[in-house]
Amino acid sequence: MARHRKSGAYALDGTDVSLLSRRGPIVRILIFGINFFPEMVGVGQYTTSLSESLSRDGDEVLVVSGQPYFPVWKIFDGHPRFAWAREKLRSAVTVIRCPHYVPRSPTGARRILHHASFAFAALPIMLWTALRWRPDVVFVVAPGLVSAPMGLMAARLSGAKSWLHVQDFEVEAAFATGLLSETSFLGSGAVAFENWIHKRFDRVSSISEAMVRRLEAKGLPPERIVELRNWADLKAVVPLDGVSPMRAKLGITTPNVALYSGTIGNKQGLEIVPEAARRLAHRDDLTFVICGDGPFLPELRRMSEGLRNIRFFPLRPMEELGDLLGMASVHLLPQIAGVADLVLPSKLTNMLASGRPVIATADPDTTLARALRGCGETVPPGNADRLVETLERLLDNPKQRERWGRAARERALDQWDSSCILAGFRDAIHELCAPAAQPTR
């Protein structure tokens, strides 16, 4: 049950956020996950926003996380590699960072070791926090699922409710990308562990309707499942009138830009982009822009050698996200076959918020394909012919791009508004902590 407390936390403007709590007693929330600020892409950005929103609304939030490393798979400068550290964000969120192994080449076995090292380094912190801080809810973010038992142990020890949030079905995604073999001992063990751990939490959430249905198919009771979508920053990312200043900053002179921005990993299917650029090298009105980092970047650069119509840039600061996305004529969202219902790319929400159409590689009737109906188009994964055909058709039809761009912004406003999603999540957290809580979907 939630305890009545004074929060002692302050918002960015110095206001005591305990005065801002509008819905019942203050809840003490322990968030456990390896990815967190200052990581700018992937799971970390959403866990950070979630924790800061809860804190601003008056709840007490403590985060146990890893040292930042994603998407470059290298500990960020200024952060200790082999030490624990404690810091406090301006939003009054306290973060305890734990050391962990970071592989330069993240194969399946090395990823498991990576997450396991974080779990064991975090274990004493989680147990100490459970006994001393006494959270009301322990909220575990997956990936990595290897850490989930530590979160569950902390919840049991403190008498807190337990909540597992599944951003990726990482075991099945590892099978789809070839990082794990389904017939191997490691693969079958991972499946058994995943099924076992899911059923031990009081609540399990995921980020799309299809992923929620997959949880039900794994045997979880529907009343314990919640859909917690990722969201768009609708204030920071808005449709731009005129030319984005980012074009001049990056030296892009062509009228059209096909943009991919985000993690450059092996589940993105990004090898289709250099192939499309090669086939469209005759168009002097188009530049392909890839903005990001990750383990697949060196290979992608090698595949793009000799192509003058493709440019690579590092990730831009968050304050430039709106200008970067507004630079696109069309957003590209490649994925490999078989993962469109295992993960819903976090970058999709802000792509739509930018008011630009999206071309994704996904099979029909997947979650991603349904999300793009009326504001973008999907082509079969790995099919460069269809990607080139669809891209040229959109580039040569500015009215269609404008129509789909307006529809994309409306879709983001309707389905991925951060204020609505985060307020609903806080209500669900408080409901879980209330006596005789009755779950709602």
Coordinates of C-alpha atoms in Angstrom, one line a residue:
M1 CA 0.0 0.0 0.0
A2 CA 1.3 3.5 -0.8
R3 CA 2.6 5.3 2.2
H4 CA 1.7 9.0 3.0
R5 CA 5.0 10.9 2.8
K6 CA 6.4 14.3 2.1
S7 CA 8.5 14.0 -1.0
G8 CA 11.2 16.5 -0.4
A9 CA 11.6 16.7 -4.1
Y10 CA 11.8 19.8 -6.3
A11 CA 10.9 20.6 -9.9
L12 CA 13.2 22.4 -12.3
D13 CA 11.8 25.8 -11.2
G14 CA 12.4 25.0 -7.6
T15 CA 8.8 24.2 -6.7
D16 CA 8.2 21.6 -4.1
V17 CA 6.6 18.8 -6.2
S18 CA 4.9 17.4 -3.1
L19 CA 2.5 20.3 -3.6
L20 CA 1.8 19.2 -7.1
S21 CA 0.7 15.7 -6.4
R22 CA -3.0 15.5 -7.4
R23 CA -3.9 11.9 -7.1
G24 CA -3.7 10.4 -3.7
P25 CA -0.7 9.6 -1.5
I26 CA 2.9 9.8 -2.7
V27 CA 4.2 6.5 -4.1
R28 CA 7.8 5.5 -3.8
I29 CA 9.0 3.9 -7.1
L30 CA 12.2 2.0 -7.6
I31 CA 13.1 1.8 -11.3
F32 CA 15.6 -0.8 -12.4
G33 CA 17.1 -0.9 -15.9
I34 CA 20.4 -0.8 -17.5
N35 CA 19.7 2.1 -20.0
F36 CA 19.2 5.7 -18.8
F37 CA 20.2 9.3 -19.3
P38 CA 22.4 10.6 -21.0
E39 CA 21.6 7.9 -23.6
M40 CA 19.7 9.7 -26.4
V41 CA 18.2 6.8 -28.3
G42 CA 16.5 3.6 -27.5
V43 CA 15.0 2.4 -24.2
G44 CA 17.1 4.8 -22.1
Q45 CA 15.3 8.0 -23.3
Y46 CA 11.9 6.6 -22.3
T47 CA 13.0 5.3 -18.9
T48 CA 14.5 8.7 -18.2
S49 CA 11.3 10.6 -19.3
L50 CA 9.1 8.2 -17.3
S51 CA 11.1 8.7 -14.1
E52 CA 11.2 12.5 -14.5
S53 CA 7.5 12.7 -15.1
L54 CA 6.7 10.6 -12.0
S55 CA 9.0 12.8 -10.0
R56 CA 7.4 16.1 -11.3
D57 CA 4.0 14.7 -10.4
G58 CA 5.0 14.3 -6.8
D59 CA 6.1 10.7 -6.4
E60 CA 9.5 9.7 -5.1
V61 CA 11.7 8.0 -7.7
L62 CA 15.0 6.2 -7.4
V63 CA 16.7 4.7 -10.4
V64 CA 19.2 1.9 -10.4
S65 CA 20.9 1.9 -13.8
G66 CA 24.1 1.1 -15.6
Q67 CA 26.8 3.3 -16.9
P68 CA 25.7 4.9 -20.2
Y69 CA 27.0 3.1 -23.3
F70 CA 24.3 2.9 -25.9
P71 CA 24.3 2.9 -28.9
V72 CA 28.1 3.1 -29.3
W73 CA 28.7 0.1 -27.0
K74 CA 31.3 2.0 -25.1
I75 CA 31.1 3.7 -21.7
F76 CA 30.5 7.4 -22.2
D77 CA 33.4 9.7 -21.3
G78 CA 33.2 11.1 -17.8
H79 CA 31.6 8.0 -16.4
P80 CA 33.6 5.4 -14.4
R81 CA 34.0 2.0 -16.0
F82 CA 34.5 -0.1 -12.9
A83 CA 32.8 1.8 -10.1
W84 CA 29.4 2.6 -8.6
A85 CA 28.3 6.2 -8.7
R86 CA 25.3 8.2 -7.3
E87 CA 23.9 11.3 -8.8
K88 CA 20.8 13.5 -8.8
L89 CA 19.1 14.9 -11.9
R90 CA 17.7 18.4 -11.9
S91 CA 14.2 16.7 -11.9
A92 CA 14.9 15.4 -8.4
V93 CA 15.4 11.8 -9.6
T94 CA 18.2 10.0 -7.8
V95 CA 20.3 7.6 -10.0
I96 CA 22.6 4.9 -8.7
R97 CA 24.8 3.7 -11.5
C98 CA 26.4 0.2 -11.5
P99 CA 29.5 -1.0 -13.4
H100 CA 29.0 -3.7 -16.1
Y101 CA 30.8 -5.4 -19.0
V102 CA 30.3 -3.7 -22.4
P103 CA 31.3 -5.8 -25.4
R104 CA 32.6 -4.0 -28.4
S105 CA 31.0 -6.6 -30.7
P106 CA 27.7 -7.6 -29.0
T107 CA 27.1 -11.2 -30.0
G108 CA 24.3 -13.2 -28.4
A109 CA 26.5 -14.8 -25.7
R110 CA 28.3 -11.4 -25.0
R111 CA 24.9 -9.6 -24.6
I112 CA 23.9 -12.2 -22.0
L113 CA 27.2 -11.7 -20.2
H114 CA 26.7 -7.9 -20.5
H115 CA 23.3 -8.0 -18.9
A116 CA 24.3 -10.6 -16.3
S117 CA 27.3 -8.4 -15.2
F118 CA 24.9 -5.5 -14.6
A119 CA 22.5 -7.7 -12.7
F120 CA 25.1 -9.0 -10.3
A121 CA 26.7 -5.6 -9.8
A122 CA 23.2 -4.1 -9.0
L123 CA 22.2 -6.9 -6.7
P124 CA 23.6 -5.5 -3.4
I125 CA 22.3 -2.0 -4.3
M126 CA 18.8 -3.4 -5.0
L127 CA 18.8 -5.4 -1.8
W128 CA 20.0 -2.4 0.3
T129 CA 17.5 -0.1 -1.4
A130 CA 14.7 -2.5 -0.7
L131 CA 15.5 -2.7 3.0
R132 CA 16.4 0.9 3.6
W133 CA 14.3 2.9 1.2
R134 CA 11.2 0.6 1.2
P135 CA 9.7 1.2 -2.2
D136 CA 6.0 0.8 -2.9
V137 CA 6.7 -0.4 -6.5
V138 CA 9.7 -2.0 -8.2
F139 CA 9.5 -1.2 -11.9
V140 CA 11.9 -3.4 -14.0
V141 CA 12.6 -2.4 -17.6
A142 CA 13.5 -5.1 -20.2
P143 CA 15.8 -5.5 -21.9
G144 CA 17.6 -6.9 -20.1
L145 CA 15.4 -9.7 -18.8
V146 CA 18.4 -11.2 -17.1
S147 CA 18.2 -8.5 -14.5
A148 CA 14.5 -9.2 -13.7
P149 CA 15.1 -11.6 -10.8
M150 CA 17.0 -9.0 -9.0
G151 CA 14.0 -6.6 -9.3
L152 CA 11.6 -9.3 -8.2
M153 CA 13.8 -10.1 -5.2
A154 CA 13.9 -6.5 -4.1
A155 CA 10.1 -6.3 -4.4
R156 CA 9.6 -9.4 -2.3
L157 CA 12.1 -8.3 0.3
S158 CA 10.4 -4.8 0.7
G159 CA 6.8 -6.0 0.3
A160 CA 6.5 -3.8 -2.8
K161 CA 4.4 -4.5 -5.9
S162 CA 6.4 -5.7 -8.9
W163 CA 6.0 -4.4 -12.5
L164 CA 7.9 -5.7 -15.5
H165 CA 7.9 -3.4 -18.6
V166 CA 8.9 -5.3 -21.9
Q167 CA 10.3 -2.9 -24.5
D168 CA 11.6 -5.7 -26.6
F169 CA 10.9 -9.5 -26.7
E170 CA 14.6 -9.8 -26.7
V171 CA 14.8 -13.7 -26.8
E172 CA 12.6 -13.9 -29.9
A173 CA 14.4 -10.9 -31.5
A174 CA 17.7 -12.6 -30.8
F175 CA 16.4 -15.7 -32.8
A176 CA 15.2 -13.4 -35.6
T177 CA 18.5 -11.6 -35.9
G178 CA 20.6 -14.8 -35.6
L179 CA 22.2 -13.8 -32.3
L180 CA 20.8 -17.0 -30.7
S181 CA 19.8 -20.4 -32.2
E182 CA 16.4 -21.7 -31.1
T183 CA 17.7 -25.3 -31.1
S184 CA 20.8 -24.5 -29.0
F185 CA 21.0 -25.2 -25.2
L186 CA 21.3 -21.4 -24.6
G187 CA 18.3 -20.6 -26.8
S188 CA 16.0 -23.2 -25.2
G189 CA 17.1 -22.1 -21.7
A190 CA 16.4 -18.4 -22.6
V191 CA 12.8 -19.3 -23.7
A192 CA 12.2 -21.2 -20.5
F193 CA 13.6 -18.4 -18.3
E194 CA 11.5 -15.8 -20.2
N195 CA 8.3 -17.7 -19.7
W196 CA 9.1 -18.3 -16.0
I197 CA 10.0 -14.7 -15.1
H198 CA 7.0 -13.1 -16.9
K199 CA 4.6 -15.0 -14.7
R200 CA 6.2 -13.8 -11.4
F201 CA 5.4 -10.1 -11.7
D202 CA 2.2 -8.4 -10.4
R203 CA 2.0 -6.4 -13.6
V204 CA 3.6 -6.9 -17.0
S205 CA 3.4 -4.2 -19.7
S206 CA 4.5 -3.7 -23.3
I207 CA 4.5 -1.0 -25.9
S208 CA 2.0 -2.1 -28.5
E209 CA -1.3 -4.0 -28.9
A210 CA 0.4 -6.8 -30.7
M211 CA 3.1 -7.2 -28.0
V212 CA 0.3 -7.3 -25.4
R213 CA -1.3 -10.1 -27.3
R214 CA 2.0 -11.9 -27.4
L215 CA 2.2 -11.7 -23.6
E216 CA -1.3 -13.2 -23.4
A217 CA -0.2 -16.0 -25.8
K218 CA 2.7 -16.8 -23.4
G219 CA 0.1 -17.6 -20.7
L220 CA -0.1 -14.3 -18.7
P221 CA -3.6 -13.5 -17.3
P222 CA -5.1 -10.5 -19.2
E223 CA -5.9 -8.7 -16.0
R224 CA -2.2 -8.5 -15.2
I225 CA -1.2 -7.0 -18.5
V226 CA -1.0 -3.3 -19.4
E227 CA -0.3 -1.5 -22.7
L228 CA 2.2 1.2 -21.9
R229 CA 3.1 2.8 -25.2
N230 CA 6.2 4.8 -26.0
W231 CA 5.5 8.4 -26.8
A232 CA 6.4 11.4 -28.9
D233 CA 7.8 14.7 -27.6
L234 CA 5.1 16.7 -29.3
K235 CA 6.4 20.0 -28.0
A236 CA 10.1 19.5 -29.1
V237 CA 9.2 17.9 -32.4
V238 CA 6.8 19.9 -34.5
P239 CA 6.3 20.1 -38.3
L240 CA 8.6 22.8 -39.7
D241 CA 7.4 25.5 -42.1
G242 CA 10.1 26.1 -44.7
V243 CA 13.6 24.6 -44.8
S244 CA 15.1 23.1 -41.7
P245 CA 18.2 25.0 -40.5
M246 CA 19.8 21.5 -40.0
R247 CA 20.3 21.3 -43.8
A248 CA 22.7 24.2 -43.8
K249 CA 24.4 23.0 -40.6
L250 CA 25.1 19.6 -42.1
G251 CA 25.9 20.9 -45.6
I252 CA 22.9 19.3 -47.3
T253 CA 22.1 21.1 -50.6
T254 CA 19.7 18.7 -52.4
P255 CA 16.0 19.5 -52.3
N256 CA 15.1 16.1 -51.0
V257 CA 16.4 14.1 -48.0
A258 CA 15.7 10.4 -47.2
L259 CA 16.6 10.3 -43.5
Y260 CA 17.3 7.5 -41.1
S261 CA 18.2 8.6 -37.5
G262 CA 18.7 6.2 -34.6
T263 CA 20.6 3.1 -33.6
I264 CA 22.7 1.4 -36.2
G265 CA 22.4 -2.2 -35.2
N266 CA 21.9 -5.6 -36.8
K267 CA 18.1 -5.8 -36.3
Q268 CA 17.5 -2.6 -38.4
G269 CA 18.1 -4.1 -41.8
L270 CA 20.0 -1.0 -42.8
E271 CA 21.9 -2.7 -45.6
I272 CA 19.0 -1.9 -47.8
V273 CA 19.8 1.9 -47.6
P274 CA 23.1 1.8 -49.5
E275 CA 21.5 -0.5 -52.1
A276 CA 18.7 2.0 -52.6
A277 CA 21.2 4.9 -52.8
R278 CA 23.2 3.0 -55.4
R279 CA 20.1 2.5 -57.6
L280 CA 19.1 6.2 -57.2
A281 CA 22.6 7.7 -57.8
H282 CA 21.3 9.2 -61.0
R283 CA 19.0 11.6 -59.0
D284 CA 20.8 14.8 -58.2
D285 CA 17.8 16.0 -56.1
L286 CA 18.2 13.4 -53.3
T287 CA 20.6 12.8 -50.5
F288 CA 20.4 9.8 -48.1
V289 CA 21.3 10.8 -44.6
I290 CA 22.1 8.3 -41.9
C291 CA 22.4 9.9 -38.4
G292 CA 23.4 7.6 -35.6
D293 CA 25.8 5.1 -34.1
G294 CA 26.0 1.5 -33.3
P295 CA 27.9 -1.8 -33.9
F296 CA 26.8 -2.0 -37.6
L297 CA 28.1 1.5 -38.5
P298 CA 31.5 0.4 -39.8
E299 CA 29.9 -2.3 -42.1
L300 CA 27.3 0.2 -43.3
R301 CA 30.1 2.7 -44.2
R302 CA 31.9 0.0 -46.1
M303 CA 28.8 -0.8 -48.1
S304 CA 28.4 2.9 -49.0
E305 CA 31.9 3.4 -50.3
G306 CA 31.9 5.3 -53.6
L307 CA 28.3 6.6 -53.2
R308 CA 28.2 10.4 -53.3
N309 CA 24.5 10.6 -52.5
I310 CA 24.7 9.1 -48.9
R311 CA 26.0 11.0 -45.9
F312 CA 26.8 9.8 -42.4
F313 CA 26.6 12.0 -39.2
P314 CA 26.7 11.3 -35.5
L315 CA 23.7 11.6 -33.3
R316 CA 22.5 15.2 -32.8
P317 CA 21.8 16.7 -29.3
M318 CA 18.2 16.3 -28.1
E319 CA 17.6 20.1 -28.5
E320 CA 18.3 19.6 -32.3
L321 CA 15.9 16.6 -32.7
G322 CA 13.1 18.7 -34.1
D323 CA 15.3 20.4 -36.7
L324 CA 16.9 17.1 -37.7
L325 CA 13.6 15.2 -38.2
G326 CA 12.1 18.3 -40.0
M327 CA 15.0 18.1 -42.5
A328 CA 13.5 14.9 -44.0
S329 CA 11.4 14.7 -47.1
V330 CA 10.8 11.1 -46.2
H331 CA 11.8 9.1 -43.1
L332 CA 13.2 5.6 -43.7
L333 CA 12.5 2.9 -41.1
P334 CA 14.2 -0.4 -42.2
Q335 CA 13.8 -3.6 -40.2
I336 CA 14.7 -7.2 -40.9
A337 CA 11.9 -9.7 -41.5
G338 CA 10.3 -11.3 -38.5
V339 CA 10.8 -8.5 -35.9
A340 CA 7.9 -6.1 -36.6
D341 CA 5.7 -7.6 -33.9
L342 CA 8.6 -8.3 -31.5
V343 CA 9.7 -4.6 -31.2
L344 CA 8.1 -1.3 -32.1
P345 CA 10.9 1.1 -33.0
S346 CA 11.0 3.9 -30.5
K347 CA 12.1 6.3 -33.3
L348 CA 8.7 5.9 -35.0
T349 CA 6.8 8.2 -32.6
N350 CA 9.0 11.3 -33.2
M351 CA 9.1 10.5 -37.0
L352 CA 5.4 10.9 -37.1
A353 CA 5.4 13.9 -34.8
S354 CA 7.7 15.7 -37.3
G355 CA 4.9 15.7 -39.9
R356 CA 6.8 13.7 -42.5
P357 CA 5.8 10.5 -44.2
V358 CA 7.5 7.2 -43.3
I359 CA 8.6 4.3 -45.5
A360 CA 9.2 1.2 -43.4
T361 CA 10.2 -2.4 -44.3
A362 CA 7.6 -4.6 -42.7
D363 CA 5.2 -7.3 -43.6
P364 CA 1.5 -6.4 -44.0
D365 CA -0.8 -6.6 -40.9
T366 CA 2.1 -6.2 -38.5
T367 CA 1.9 -3.6 -35.8
L368 CA 4.3 -1.3 -37.7
A369 CA 2.3 -1.6 -40.9
R370 CA -0.9 -0.8 -39.1
A371 CA 0.7 2.2 -37.4
L372 CA 1.6 3.7 -40.8
R373 CA -1.7 3.3 -42.6
G374 CA -2.7 6.6 -44.1
C375 CA 0.6 8.3 -43.2
G376 CA 3.3 6.2 -44.8
E377 CA 3.9 2.9 -46.6
T378 CA 5.5 -0.4 -46.0
V379 CA 7.6 -2.5 -48.4
P380 CA 8.8 -6.1 -47.9
P381 CA 11.9 -6.4 -45.7
G382 CA 15.1 -6.6 -47.8
N383 CA 13.3 -5.7 -51.1
A384 CA 15.4 -2.8 -52.5
D385 CA 13.3 -2.7 -55.7
R386 CA 10.1 -1.9 -53.8
L387 CA 11.9 0.6 -51.6
V388 CA 13.3 2.5 -54.6
E389 CA 10.0 2.4 -56.4
T390 CA 8.0 3.7 -53.4
L391 CA 10.6 6.4 -52.5
E392 CA 10.7 7.7 -56.1
R393 CA 6.9 7.8 -56.2
L394 CA 6.8 9.9 -53.0
L395 CA 9.6 12.2 -54.0
D396 CA 7.8 13.0 -57.3
N397 CA 4.5 13.6 -55.6
P398 CA 4.9 16.5 -53.1
K399 CA 1.1 16.7 -52.5
Q400 CA 1.0 13.1 -51.4
R401 CA 3.9 13.8 -49.0
E402 CA 2.1 16.8 -47.6
R403 CA -1.1 14.8 -47.1
W404 CA 0.7 11.9 -45.4
G405 CA 2.7 14.3 -43.3
R406 CA -0.4 16.0 -41.9
A407 CA -1.8 12.6 -41.2
A408 CA 1.4 11.5 -39.5
R409 CA 1.2 14.5 -37.1
E410 CA -2.4 13.8 -36.3
R411 CA -1.6 10.2 -35.6
A412 CA 1.1 11.2 -33.2
L413 CA -1.2 13.7 -31.5
D414 CA -3.9 11.0 -31.2
Q415 CA -1.9 8.0 -30.1
W416 CA 1.5 9.1 -28.8
D417 CA 0.9 12.2 -26.7
S418 CA 3.4 12.0 -23.8
S419 CA 1.2 13.8 -21.4
C420 CA -1.7 11.4 -21.8
I421 CA 0.4 8.3 -21.8
L422 CA 2.4 9.3 -18.7
A423 CA -0.6 10.4 -16.8
G424 CA -2.3 7.1 -17.5
F425 CA 0.8 5.2 -16.3
R426 CA 0.9 7.1 -13.1
D427 CA -2.8 6.3 -12.5
A428 CA -2.0 2.6 -13.1
I429 CA 0.9 2.7 -10.6
H430 CA -1.3 4.3 -7.9
E431 CA -4.0 1.8 -8.7
L432 CA -1.6 -1.1 -8.2
C433 CA -0.5 0.3 -4.8
A434 CA -4.1 0.9 -3.6
P435 CA -5.7 -1.7 -1.3
A436 CA -7.8 -4.2 -3.1
A437 CA -6.6 -2.8 -6.4
Q438 CA -8.7 -3.8 -9.4
P439 CA -6.5 -3.8 -12.6
T440 CA -7.7 -2.1 -15.7
R441 CA -6.3 -2.4 -19.2

